[in-house]
Coordinates of C-alpha atoms and ligand atoms in Angstrom, one line a residue:
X1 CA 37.7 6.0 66.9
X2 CA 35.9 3.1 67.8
X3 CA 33.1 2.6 65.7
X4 CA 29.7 0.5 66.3
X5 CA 27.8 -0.9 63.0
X6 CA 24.6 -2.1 62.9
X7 CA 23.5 -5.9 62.4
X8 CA 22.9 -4.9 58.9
X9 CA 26.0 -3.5 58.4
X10 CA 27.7 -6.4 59.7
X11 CA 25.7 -9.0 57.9
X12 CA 27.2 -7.3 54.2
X13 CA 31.0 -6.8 55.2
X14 CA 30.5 -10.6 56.8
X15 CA 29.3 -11.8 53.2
X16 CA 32.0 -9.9 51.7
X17 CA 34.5 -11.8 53.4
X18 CA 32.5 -15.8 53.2
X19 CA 32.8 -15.6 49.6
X20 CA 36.4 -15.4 49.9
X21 CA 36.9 -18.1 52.1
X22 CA 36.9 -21.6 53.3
X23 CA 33.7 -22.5 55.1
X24 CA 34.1 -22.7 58.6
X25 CA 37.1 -20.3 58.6
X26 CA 35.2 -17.2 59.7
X27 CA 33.4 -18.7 62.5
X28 CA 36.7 -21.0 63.2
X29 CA 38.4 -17.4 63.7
X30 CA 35.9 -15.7 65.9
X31 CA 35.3 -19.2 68.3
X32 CA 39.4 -19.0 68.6
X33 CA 38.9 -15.6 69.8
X34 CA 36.6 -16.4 72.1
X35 CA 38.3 -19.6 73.7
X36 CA 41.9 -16.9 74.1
X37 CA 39.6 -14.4 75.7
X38 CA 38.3 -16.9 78.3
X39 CA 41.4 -18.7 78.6
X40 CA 42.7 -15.4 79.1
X41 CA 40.2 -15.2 82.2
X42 CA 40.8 -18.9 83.3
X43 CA 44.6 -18.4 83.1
X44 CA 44.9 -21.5 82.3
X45 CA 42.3 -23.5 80.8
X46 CA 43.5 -27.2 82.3
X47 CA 41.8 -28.1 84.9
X48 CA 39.1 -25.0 84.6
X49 CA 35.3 -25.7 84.3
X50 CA 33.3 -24.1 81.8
X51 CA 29.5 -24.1 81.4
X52 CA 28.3 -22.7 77.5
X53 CA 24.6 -21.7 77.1
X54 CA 24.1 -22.6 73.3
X55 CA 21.1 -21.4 71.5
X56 CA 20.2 -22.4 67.7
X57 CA 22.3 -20.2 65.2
X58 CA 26.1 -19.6 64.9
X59 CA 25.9 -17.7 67.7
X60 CA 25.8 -21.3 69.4
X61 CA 28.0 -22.6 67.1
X62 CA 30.7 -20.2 68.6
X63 CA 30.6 -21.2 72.1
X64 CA 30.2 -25.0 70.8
X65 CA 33.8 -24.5 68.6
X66 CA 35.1 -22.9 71.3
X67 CA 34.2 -24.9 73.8
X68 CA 36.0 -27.4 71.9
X69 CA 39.4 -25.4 71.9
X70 CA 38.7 -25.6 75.6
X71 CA 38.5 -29.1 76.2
X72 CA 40.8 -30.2 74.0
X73 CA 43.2 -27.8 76.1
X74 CA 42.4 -29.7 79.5
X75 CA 39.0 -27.7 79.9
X76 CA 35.8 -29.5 81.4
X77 CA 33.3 -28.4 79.3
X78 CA 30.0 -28.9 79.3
X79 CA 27.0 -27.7 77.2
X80 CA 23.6 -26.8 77.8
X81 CA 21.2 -26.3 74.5
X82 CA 18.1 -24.3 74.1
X83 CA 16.6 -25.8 70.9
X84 CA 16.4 -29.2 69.1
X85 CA 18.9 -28.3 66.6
X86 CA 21.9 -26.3 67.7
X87 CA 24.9 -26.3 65.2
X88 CA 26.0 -29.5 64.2
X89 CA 29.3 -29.2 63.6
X90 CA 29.7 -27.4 66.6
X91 CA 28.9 -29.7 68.6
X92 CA 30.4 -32.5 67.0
X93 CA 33.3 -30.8 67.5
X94 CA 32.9 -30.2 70.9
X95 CA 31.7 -33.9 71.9
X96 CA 34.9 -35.0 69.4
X97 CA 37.2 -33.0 71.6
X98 CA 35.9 -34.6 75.4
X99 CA 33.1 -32.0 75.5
X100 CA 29.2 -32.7 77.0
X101 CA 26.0 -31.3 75.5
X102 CA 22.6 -31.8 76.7
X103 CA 19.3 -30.1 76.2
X104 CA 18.3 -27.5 79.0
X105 CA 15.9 -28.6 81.3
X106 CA 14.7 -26.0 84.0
X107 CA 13.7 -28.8 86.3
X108 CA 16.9 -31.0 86.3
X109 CA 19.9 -29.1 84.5
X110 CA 22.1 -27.2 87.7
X111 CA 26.1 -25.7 86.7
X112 CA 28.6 -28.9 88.0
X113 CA 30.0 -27.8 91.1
X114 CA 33.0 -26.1 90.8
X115 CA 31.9 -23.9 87.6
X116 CA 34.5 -21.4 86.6
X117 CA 32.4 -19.3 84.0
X118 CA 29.6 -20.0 81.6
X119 CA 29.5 -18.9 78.1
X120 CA 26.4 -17.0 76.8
X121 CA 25.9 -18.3 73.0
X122 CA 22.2 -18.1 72.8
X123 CA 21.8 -15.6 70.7
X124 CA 23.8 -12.8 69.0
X125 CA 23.3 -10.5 66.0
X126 CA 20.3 -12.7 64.6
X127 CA 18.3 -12.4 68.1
X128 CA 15.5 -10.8 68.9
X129 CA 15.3 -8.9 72.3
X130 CA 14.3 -10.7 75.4
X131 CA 14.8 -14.2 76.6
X132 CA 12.2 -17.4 76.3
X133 CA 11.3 -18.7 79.3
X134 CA 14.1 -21.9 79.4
X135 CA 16.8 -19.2 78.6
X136 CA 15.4 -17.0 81.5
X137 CA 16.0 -20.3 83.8
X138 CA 18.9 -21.1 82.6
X139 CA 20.3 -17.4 83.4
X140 CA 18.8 -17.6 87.0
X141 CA 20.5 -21.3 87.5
X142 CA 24.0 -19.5 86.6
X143 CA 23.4 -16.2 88.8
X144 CA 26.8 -15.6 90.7
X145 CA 29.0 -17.2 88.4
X146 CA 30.7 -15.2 85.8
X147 CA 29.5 -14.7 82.7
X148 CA 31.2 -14.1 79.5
X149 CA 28.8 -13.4 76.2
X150 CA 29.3 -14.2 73.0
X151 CA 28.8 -11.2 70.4
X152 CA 26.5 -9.7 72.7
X153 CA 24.8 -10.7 76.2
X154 CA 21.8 -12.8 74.7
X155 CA 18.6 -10.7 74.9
X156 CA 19.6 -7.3 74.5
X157 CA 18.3 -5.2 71.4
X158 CA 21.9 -4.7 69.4
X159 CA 21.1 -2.1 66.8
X160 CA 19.1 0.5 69.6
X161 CA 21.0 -0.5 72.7
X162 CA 17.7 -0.8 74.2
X163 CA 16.6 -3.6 77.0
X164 CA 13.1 -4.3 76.1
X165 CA 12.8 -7.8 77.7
X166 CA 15.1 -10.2 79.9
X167 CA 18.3 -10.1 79.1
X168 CA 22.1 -11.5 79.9
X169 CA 24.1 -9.4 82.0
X170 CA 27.6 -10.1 81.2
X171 CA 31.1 -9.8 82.7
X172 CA 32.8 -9.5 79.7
X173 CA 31.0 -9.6 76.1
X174 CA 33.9 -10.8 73.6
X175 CA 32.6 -9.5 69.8
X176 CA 33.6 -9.8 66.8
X177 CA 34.7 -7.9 63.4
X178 CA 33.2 -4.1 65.1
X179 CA 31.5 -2.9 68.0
X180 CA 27.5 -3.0 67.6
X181 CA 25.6 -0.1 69.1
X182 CA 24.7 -2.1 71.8
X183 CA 28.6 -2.4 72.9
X184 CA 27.9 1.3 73.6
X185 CA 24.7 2.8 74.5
X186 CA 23.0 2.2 77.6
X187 CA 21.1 0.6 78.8
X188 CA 22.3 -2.5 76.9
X189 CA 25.5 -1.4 77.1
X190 CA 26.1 -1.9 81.2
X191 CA 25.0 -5.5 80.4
X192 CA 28.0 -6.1 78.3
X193 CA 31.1 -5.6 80.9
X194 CA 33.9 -5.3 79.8
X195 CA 34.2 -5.6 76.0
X196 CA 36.8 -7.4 74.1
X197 CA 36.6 -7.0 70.1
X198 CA 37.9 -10.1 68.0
X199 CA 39.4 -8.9 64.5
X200 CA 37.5 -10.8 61.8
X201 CA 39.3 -8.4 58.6
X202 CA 35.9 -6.9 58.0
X203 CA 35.7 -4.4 55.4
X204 CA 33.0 -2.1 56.6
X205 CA 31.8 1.3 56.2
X206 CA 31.5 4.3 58.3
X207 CA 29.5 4.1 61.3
X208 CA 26.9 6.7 62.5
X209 CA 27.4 5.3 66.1
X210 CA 30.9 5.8 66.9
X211 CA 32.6 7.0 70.7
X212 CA 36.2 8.9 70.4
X213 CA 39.3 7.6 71.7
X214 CA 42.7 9.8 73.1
X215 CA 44.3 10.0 69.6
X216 CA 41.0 11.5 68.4
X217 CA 40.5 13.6 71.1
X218 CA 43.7 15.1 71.0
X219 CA 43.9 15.3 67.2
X220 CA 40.6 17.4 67.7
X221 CA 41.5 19.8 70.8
X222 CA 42.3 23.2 70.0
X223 CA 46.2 24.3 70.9
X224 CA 47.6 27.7 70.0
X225 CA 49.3 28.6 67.3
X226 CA 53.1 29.8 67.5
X227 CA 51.1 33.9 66.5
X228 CA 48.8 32.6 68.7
X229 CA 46.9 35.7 71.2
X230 CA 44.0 35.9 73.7
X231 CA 41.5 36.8 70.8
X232 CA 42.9 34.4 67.9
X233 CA 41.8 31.5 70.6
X234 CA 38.6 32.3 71.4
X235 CA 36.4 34.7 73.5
X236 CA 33.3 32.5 75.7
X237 CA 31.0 34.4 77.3
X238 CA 29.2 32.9 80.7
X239 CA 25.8 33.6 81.5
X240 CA 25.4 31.5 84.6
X241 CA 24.4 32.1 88.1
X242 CA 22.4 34.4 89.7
X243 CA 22.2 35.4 93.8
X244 CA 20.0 32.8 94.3
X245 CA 22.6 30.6 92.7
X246 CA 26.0 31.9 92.9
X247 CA 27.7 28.6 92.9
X248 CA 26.6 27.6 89.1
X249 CA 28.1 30.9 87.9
X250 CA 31.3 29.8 89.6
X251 CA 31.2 26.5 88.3
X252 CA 30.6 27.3 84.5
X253 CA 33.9 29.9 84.8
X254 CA 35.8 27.0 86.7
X255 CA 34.8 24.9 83.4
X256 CA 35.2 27.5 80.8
X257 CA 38.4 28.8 82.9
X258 CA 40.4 25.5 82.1
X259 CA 42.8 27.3 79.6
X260 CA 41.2 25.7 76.5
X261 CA 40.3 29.2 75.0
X262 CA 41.9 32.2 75.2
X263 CA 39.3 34.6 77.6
X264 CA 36.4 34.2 79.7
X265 CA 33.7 36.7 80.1
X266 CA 31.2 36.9 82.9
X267 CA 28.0 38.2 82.2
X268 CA 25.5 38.0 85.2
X269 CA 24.9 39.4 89.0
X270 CA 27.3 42.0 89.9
X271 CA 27.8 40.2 93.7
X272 CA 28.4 37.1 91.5
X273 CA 30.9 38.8 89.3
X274 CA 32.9 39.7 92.3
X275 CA 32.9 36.1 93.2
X276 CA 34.3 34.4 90.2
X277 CA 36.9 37.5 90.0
X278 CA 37.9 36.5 93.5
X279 CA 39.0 32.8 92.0
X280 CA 39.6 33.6 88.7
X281 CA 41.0 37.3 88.6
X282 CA 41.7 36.3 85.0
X283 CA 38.1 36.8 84.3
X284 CA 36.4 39.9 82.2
X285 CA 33.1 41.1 82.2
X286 CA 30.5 42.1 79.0
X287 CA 31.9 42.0 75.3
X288 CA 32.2 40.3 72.2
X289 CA 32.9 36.3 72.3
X290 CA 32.8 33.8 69.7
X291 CA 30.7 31.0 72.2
X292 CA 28.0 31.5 74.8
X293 CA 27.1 29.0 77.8
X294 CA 23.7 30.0 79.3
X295 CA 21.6 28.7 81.4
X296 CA 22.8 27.1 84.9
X297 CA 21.3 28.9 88.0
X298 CA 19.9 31.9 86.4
X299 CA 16.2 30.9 87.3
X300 CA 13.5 33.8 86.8
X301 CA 16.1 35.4 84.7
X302 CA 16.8 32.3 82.2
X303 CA 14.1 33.0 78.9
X304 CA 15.8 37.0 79.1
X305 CA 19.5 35.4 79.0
X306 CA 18.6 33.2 76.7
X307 CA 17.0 35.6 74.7
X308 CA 20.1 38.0 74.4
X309 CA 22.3 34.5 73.6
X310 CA 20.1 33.6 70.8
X311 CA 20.7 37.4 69.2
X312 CA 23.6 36.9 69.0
X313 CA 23.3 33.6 67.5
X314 CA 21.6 35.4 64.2
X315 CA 25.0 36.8 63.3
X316 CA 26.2 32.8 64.1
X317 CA 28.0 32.9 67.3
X318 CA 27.3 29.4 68.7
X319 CA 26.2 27.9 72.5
X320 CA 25.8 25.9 74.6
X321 CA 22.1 26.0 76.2
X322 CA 21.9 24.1 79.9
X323 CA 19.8 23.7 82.9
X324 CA 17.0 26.8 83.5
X325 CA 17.4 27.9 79.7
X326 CA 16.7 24.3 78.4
X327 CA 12.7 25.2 79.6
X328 CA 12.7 28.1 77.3
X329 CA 14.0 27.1 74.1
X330 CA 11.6 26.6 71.1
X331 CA 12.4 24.6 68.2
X332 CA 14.0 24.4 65.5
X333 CA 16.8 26.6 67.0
X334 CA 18.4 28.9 63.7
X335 CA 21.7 29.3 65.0
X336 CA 24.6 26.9 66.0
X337 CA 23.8 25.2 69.2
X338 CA 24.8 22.5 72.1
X339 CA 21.6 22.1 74.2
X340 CA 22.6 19.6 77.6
X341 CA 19.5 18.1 78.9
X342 CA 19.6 15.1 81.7
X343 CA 17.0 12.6 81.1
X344 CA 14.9 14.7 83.2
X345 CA 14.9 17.9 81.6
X346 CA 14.5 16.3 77.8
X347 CA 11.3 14.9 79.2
X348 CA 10.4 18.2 80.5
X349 CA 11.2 20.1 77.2
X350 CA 9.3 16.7 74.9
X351 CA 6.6 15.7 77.3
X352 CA 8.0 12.6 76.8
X353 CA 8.3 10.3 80.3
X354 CA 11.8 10.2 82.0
X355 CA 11.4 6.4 82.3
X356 CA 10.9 6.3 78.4
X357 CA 14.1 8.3 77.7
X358 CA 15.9 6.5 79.7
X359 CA 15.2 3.3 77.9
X360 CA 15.6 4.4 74.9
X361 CA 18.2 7.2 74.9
X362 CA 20.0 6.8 71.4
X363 CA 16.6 7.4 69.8
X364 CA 15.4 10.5 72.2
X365 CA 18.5 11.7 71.9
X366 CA 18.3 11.7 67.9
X367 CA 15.5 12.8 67.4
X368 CA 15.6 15.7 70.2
X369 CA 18.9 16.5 67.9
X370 CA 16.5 16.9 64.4
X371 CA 13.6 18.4 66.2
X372 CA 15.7 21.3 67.5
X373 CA 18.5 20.9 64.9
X374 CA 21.3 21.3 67.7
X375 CA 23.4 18.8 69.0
X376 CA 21.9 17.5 71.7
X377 CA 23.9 16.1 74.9
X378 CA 22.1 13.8 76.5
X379 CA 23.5 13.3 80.3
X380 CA 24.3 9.3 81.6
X381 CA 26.4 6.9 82.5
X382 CA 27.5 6.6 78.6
X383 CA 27.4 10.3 77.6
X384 CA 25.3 10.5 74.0
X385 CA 26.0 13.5 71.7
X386 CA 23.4 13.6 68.7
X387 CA 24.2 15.4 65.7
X388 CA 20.3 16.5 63.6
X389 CA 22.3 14.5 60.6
X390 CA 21.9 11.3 63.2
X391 CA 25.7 10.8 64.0
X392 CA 26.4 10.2 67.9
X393 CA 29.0 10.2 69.4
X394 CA 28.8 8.0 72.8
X395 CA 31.1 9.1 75.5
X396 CA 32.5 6.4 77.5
X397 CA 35.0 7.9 80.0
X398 CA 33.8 8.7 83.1
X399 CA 33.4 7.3 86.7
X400 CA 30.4 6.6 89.3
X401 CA 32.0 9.4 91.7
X402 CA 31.3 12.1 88.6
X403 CA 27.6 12.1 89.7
X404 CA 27.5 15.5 92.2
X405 CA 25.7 18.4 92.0
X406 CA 27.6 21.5 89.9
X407 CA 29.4 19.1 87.1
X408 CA 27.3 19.6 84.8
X409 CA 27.8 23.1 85.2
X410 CA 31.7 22.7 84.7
X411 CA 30.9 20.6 81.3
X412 CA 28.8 23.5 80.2
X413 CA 31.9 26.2 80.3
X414 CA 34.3 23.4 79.3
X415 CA 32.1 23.1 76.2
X416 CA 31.6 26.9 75.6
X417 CA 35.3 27.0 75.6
X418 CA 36.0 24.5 72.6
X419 CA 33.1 26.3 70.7
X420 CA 34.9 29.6 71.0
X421 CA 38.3 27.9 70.0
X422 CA 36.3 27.2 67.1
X423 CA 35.4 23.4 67.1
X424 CA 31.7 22.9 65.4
X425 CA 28.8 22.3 68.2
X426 CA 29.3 17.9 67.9
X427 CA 33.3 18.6 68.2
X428 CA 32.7 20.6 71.0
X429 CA 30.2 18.8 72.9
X430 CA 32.2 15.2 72.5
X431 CA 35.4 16.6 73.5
X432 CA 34.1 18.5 75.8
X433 CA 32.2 15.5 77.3
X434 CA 35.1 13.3 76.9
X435 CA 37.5 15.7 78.9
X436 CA 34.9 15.9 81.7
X437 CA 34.7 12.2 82.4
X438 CA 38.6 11.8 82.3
X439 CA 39.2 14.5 84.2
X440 CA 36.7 13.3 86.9
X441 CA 38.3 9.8 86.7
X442 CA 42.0 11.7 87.4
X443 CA 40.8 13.3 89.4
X444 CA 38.6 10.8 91.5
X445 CA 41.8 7.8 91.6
X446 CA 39.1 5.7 92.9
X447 CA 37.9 8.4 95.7
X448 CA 34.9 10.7 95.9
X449 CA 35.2 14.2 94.1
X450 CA 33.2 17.5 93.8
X451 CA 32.4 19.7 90.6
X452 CA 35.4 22.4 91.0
X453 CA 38.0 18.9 91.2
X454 CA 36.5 17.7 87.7
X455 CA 37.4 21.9 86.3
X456 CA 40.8 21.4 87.9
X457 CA 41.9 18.3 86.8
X458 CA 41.1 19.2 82.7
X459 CA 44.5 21.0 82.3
X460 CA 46.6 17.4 83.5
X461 CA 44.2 15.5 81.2
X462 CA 44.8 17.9 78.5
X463 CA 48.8 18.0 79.1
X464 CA 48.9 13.8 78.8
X465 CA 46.7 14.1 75.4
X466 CA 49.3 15.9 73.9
X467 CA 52.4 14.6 75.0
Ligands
LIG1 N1 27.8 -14.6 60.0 C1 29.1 -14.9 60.2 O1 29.9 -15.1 59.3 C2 29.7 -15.0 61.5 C3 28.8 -14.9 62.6 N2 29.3 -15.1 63.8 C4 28.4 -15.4 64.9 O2 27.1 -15.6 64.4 C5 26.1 -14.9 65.1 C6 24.9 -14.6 64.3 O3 24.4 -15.9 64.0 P1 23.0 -16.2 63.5 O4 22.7 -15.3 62.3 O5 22.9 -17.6 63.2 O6 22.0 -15.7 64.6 P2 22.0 -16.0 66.2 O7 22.4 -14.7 66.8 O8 22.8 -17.2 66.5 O9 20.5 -16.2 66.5 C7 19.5 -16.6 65.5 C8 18.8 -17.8 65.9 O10 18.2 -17.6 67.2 C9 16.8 -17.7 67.1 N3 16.3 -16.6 67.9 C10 16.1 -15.3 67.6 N4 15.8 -14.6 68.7 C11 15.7 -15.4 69.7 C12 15.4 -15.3 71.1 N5 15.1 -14.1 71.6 N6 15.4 -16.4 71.9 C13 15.7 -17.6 71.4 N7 16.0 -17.8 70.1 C14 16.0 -16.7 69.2 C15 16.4 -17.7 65.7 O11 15.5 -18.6 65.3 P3 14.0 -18.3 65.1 O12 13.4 -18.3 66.5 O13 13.9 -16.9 64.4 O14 13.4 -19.3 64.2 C16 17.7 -18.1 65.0 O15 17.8 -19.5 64.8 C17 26.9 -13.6 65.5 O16 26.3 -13.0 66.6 C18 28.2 -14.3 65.9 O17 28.2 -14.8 67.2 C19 30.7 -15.3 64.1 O18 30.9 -16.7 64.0 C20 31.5 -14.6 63.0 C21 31.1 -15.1 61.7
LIG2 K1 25.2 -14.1 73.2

């Protein structure tokens, strides 16, 4: 699992560990870190050009040690500083070792020709969002070189994920100890690049911000037993589709069908039925299931599916809610439930604007998860699944190619499937979602992809989880 603490968090395990030892030997670990990771992008550091952007706290005094590591390795380093008092023994250090500092000045400072990469220290965990107005120049004077950040690209709000002002935009964001929240949820997250975590020996505790990796993923997907039969793995139910909309009846069977659960059931239009029978002869119609998935394409006929999914929800059969259905649902929801909302439908169903969601998804998406007390999947580039307890789990496979009409549809049934195998509604929707971005990745391999490839590349994804 990769987990994501907050500044606060941080802060404690950090003063755990600098009572127990030398001064200096916590930061001296993280800036040595840093310098591997951008020697690591140098290749070699002799001869290289680097260009660090300090700012006032140990943020700063990371780039300046460093920096130093650099220089004293053959590096040209030079420094540019953003208060009157950056850290001192940073910077002695990196003077001491054949290193330049000097104070920013908008009109006069410009990177040396020849600039490699420049080194983001203004601020880290201690930072307030946004940029003042010298670290705003400074970022436009670097544009087009590569940037690496320090903790976290300067600017960025670390606890929310949020981007409320000016902000770094970073190649690669090198951190240390744990992830921060920021690390993972959007929008700060795409200004982080690539992320590279420095182990510090923190002691920390768990996180409520956390995104799953393979071993958790496949210590979490349902496999059959060696007794194992049709009904012991599950039963989901599809109510999706309509004649309007035949396709997203298809689509949630292709999802559902991906052999996660051991029957699928299609409830719906009886020219539909005929369809999905015709690609998936495997497929039964009304009955009892342990998981429903309604919602996608049913139009005029969404509040009466939803209505006959929510029955059986008093007796506790969970499901997944998308698409049409998401208008009709009224909170809190009494039985267990995955609703799936883009950005765009939680602002329909809140009144809340899509612009404002987007910015701030980690808190929408909490508090969309307590209001209806169902997990909530909120749809983006980074996946969030909010639990009403405030866990999230942040999915971070996926590819650009994934956004086309019909996946969400596929991620729906793939969902309803784990719930009937029996995982609990934030199991189901963060494996679920997790499954769906690697299978679009598989099945993308860097090319363009449509919603049935995504359904027919979960079974591969699945096979190499467990091997
Ligand atoms: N603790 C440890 O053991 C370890 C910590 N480590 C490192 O320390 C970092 C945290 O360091 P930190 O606490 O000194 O805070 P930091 O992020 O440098 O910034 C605070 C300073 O910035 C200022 N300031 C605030 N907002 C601003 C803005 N928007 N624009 C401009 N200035 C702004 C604020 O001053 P103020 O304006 O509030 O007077 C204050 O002076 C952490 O991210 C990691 O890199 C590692 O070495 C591992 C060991
Ligand atoms: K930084």
């Amino acid at each position: 699992m990769r987990h994501a603490h907050t500044v606060e968090q941080v802060r404690a395990a950090e003063d755990v560990l600098l009572a127990r030892m030398p001064e200096g030997a916590l930061m001296a670990r993280a800036a040595h870190g840093l310098a591997q990771a951008i020697i690591d992008l140098l290749g070699s550091p002799y001869g290289g050009r680097v260009l660090l952007l300090v700012g006032p706290g140990n943020n700063g005094g990371d780039a300046l040690f460093a920096g130093a590591v650099l220089a004293r390795r053959g590096c040209q380093v030079e420094a540019w500083t953003f208060a009157d008092r950056v850290h001192e023994e940073g910077e002695r250090a990196l003077r001491a070792a054949g290193g330049r500092s000097s104070r920013f000045d908008a009109a006069t400072s410009r990177p040396a020709p020849g600039t490699d990469l420049v080194v983001d220290g203004i601020v880290g965990i201690g930072g307030r969002p946004g940029l003042k107005p010298d670290a705003i120049a400074a970022r436009d004077q670097v544009t087009g070189l590569p940037v690496v950040a320090v903790d976290v690209p300067s600017g960025v709000d670390v606890d929310s994920g949020e981007t409320p002002g000016p902000h770094v935009t970073a190649d690669v964001t090198v951190t240390f100890g744990t992830h921060k929240v920021a690390h993972l949820v959007d929008p700060a997250a795409a200004a982080c690049g690539a992320v590279h975590l420095v182990d510090l020996g923190l002691a920390l505790p768990p996180a409520d911000v956390e995104a799953l990796q393979p071993v958790d993923v496949a210590a979490l997907l349902p496999r059959p037993g060696t007794q194992a039969h049709k009904y012991t793995r599950g039963v989901v139910g599809i109510r999706a589709g309509s004649s309007d909309y035949p396709g997203a009846g298809l689509l949630s069977v292709a999802g559902a069908s991906t052999g996660l659960c051991g029957m699928v059931r299609y409830v719906g239009d009886a020219a539909v039925a005929t369809r999905v029978r015709d690609v998936h002869p495997e497929v039964v119609g009304d009955g009892r299931v342990q998981a429903w998935v309604v919602g996608s394409g049913t139009g005029p006929h969404a509040a009466a599916e939803l209505a006959a999914v929510l029955r059986d929800g008093e007796s506790g059969v969970p499901c997944v809610i998308d698409a049409d259905a998401l208008a009709h649902v009224t909170a809190p929801l009494t039985s267990p439930a995955v609703l799936t909302p883009h950005a765009g439908e939680l602002a329909a169903m809140t009144g809340v604007d899509r612009a404002d969601i987007e910015a701030a998804p980690l808190a929408h998406a909490r508090r969309a998860a307590m209001t209806y007390d169902a997990v909530v999947l909120l749809k983006g580039r980074h996946t969030l699944v909010a639990a009403p307890d405030g866990r999230v789990r942040v999915t971070t496979t996926g590819t650009p190619w994934l956004a086309t009409a019909g996946a969400g549809d596929v991620l729906g049934g793939l969902i309803g499937a784990l719930l009937a195998a029996g995982l609990d509604p934030f199991d189901a929707a963060s494996v679920g979602s997790w499954v769906h971005g690697a299978a679009a990745t598989l099945a993308s391999d860097g090319g363009p992809i449509v919603a049935v490839d995504v359904a027919s590349a979960v079974p591969a994804v699945v096979r190499r989880l467990l091997a």
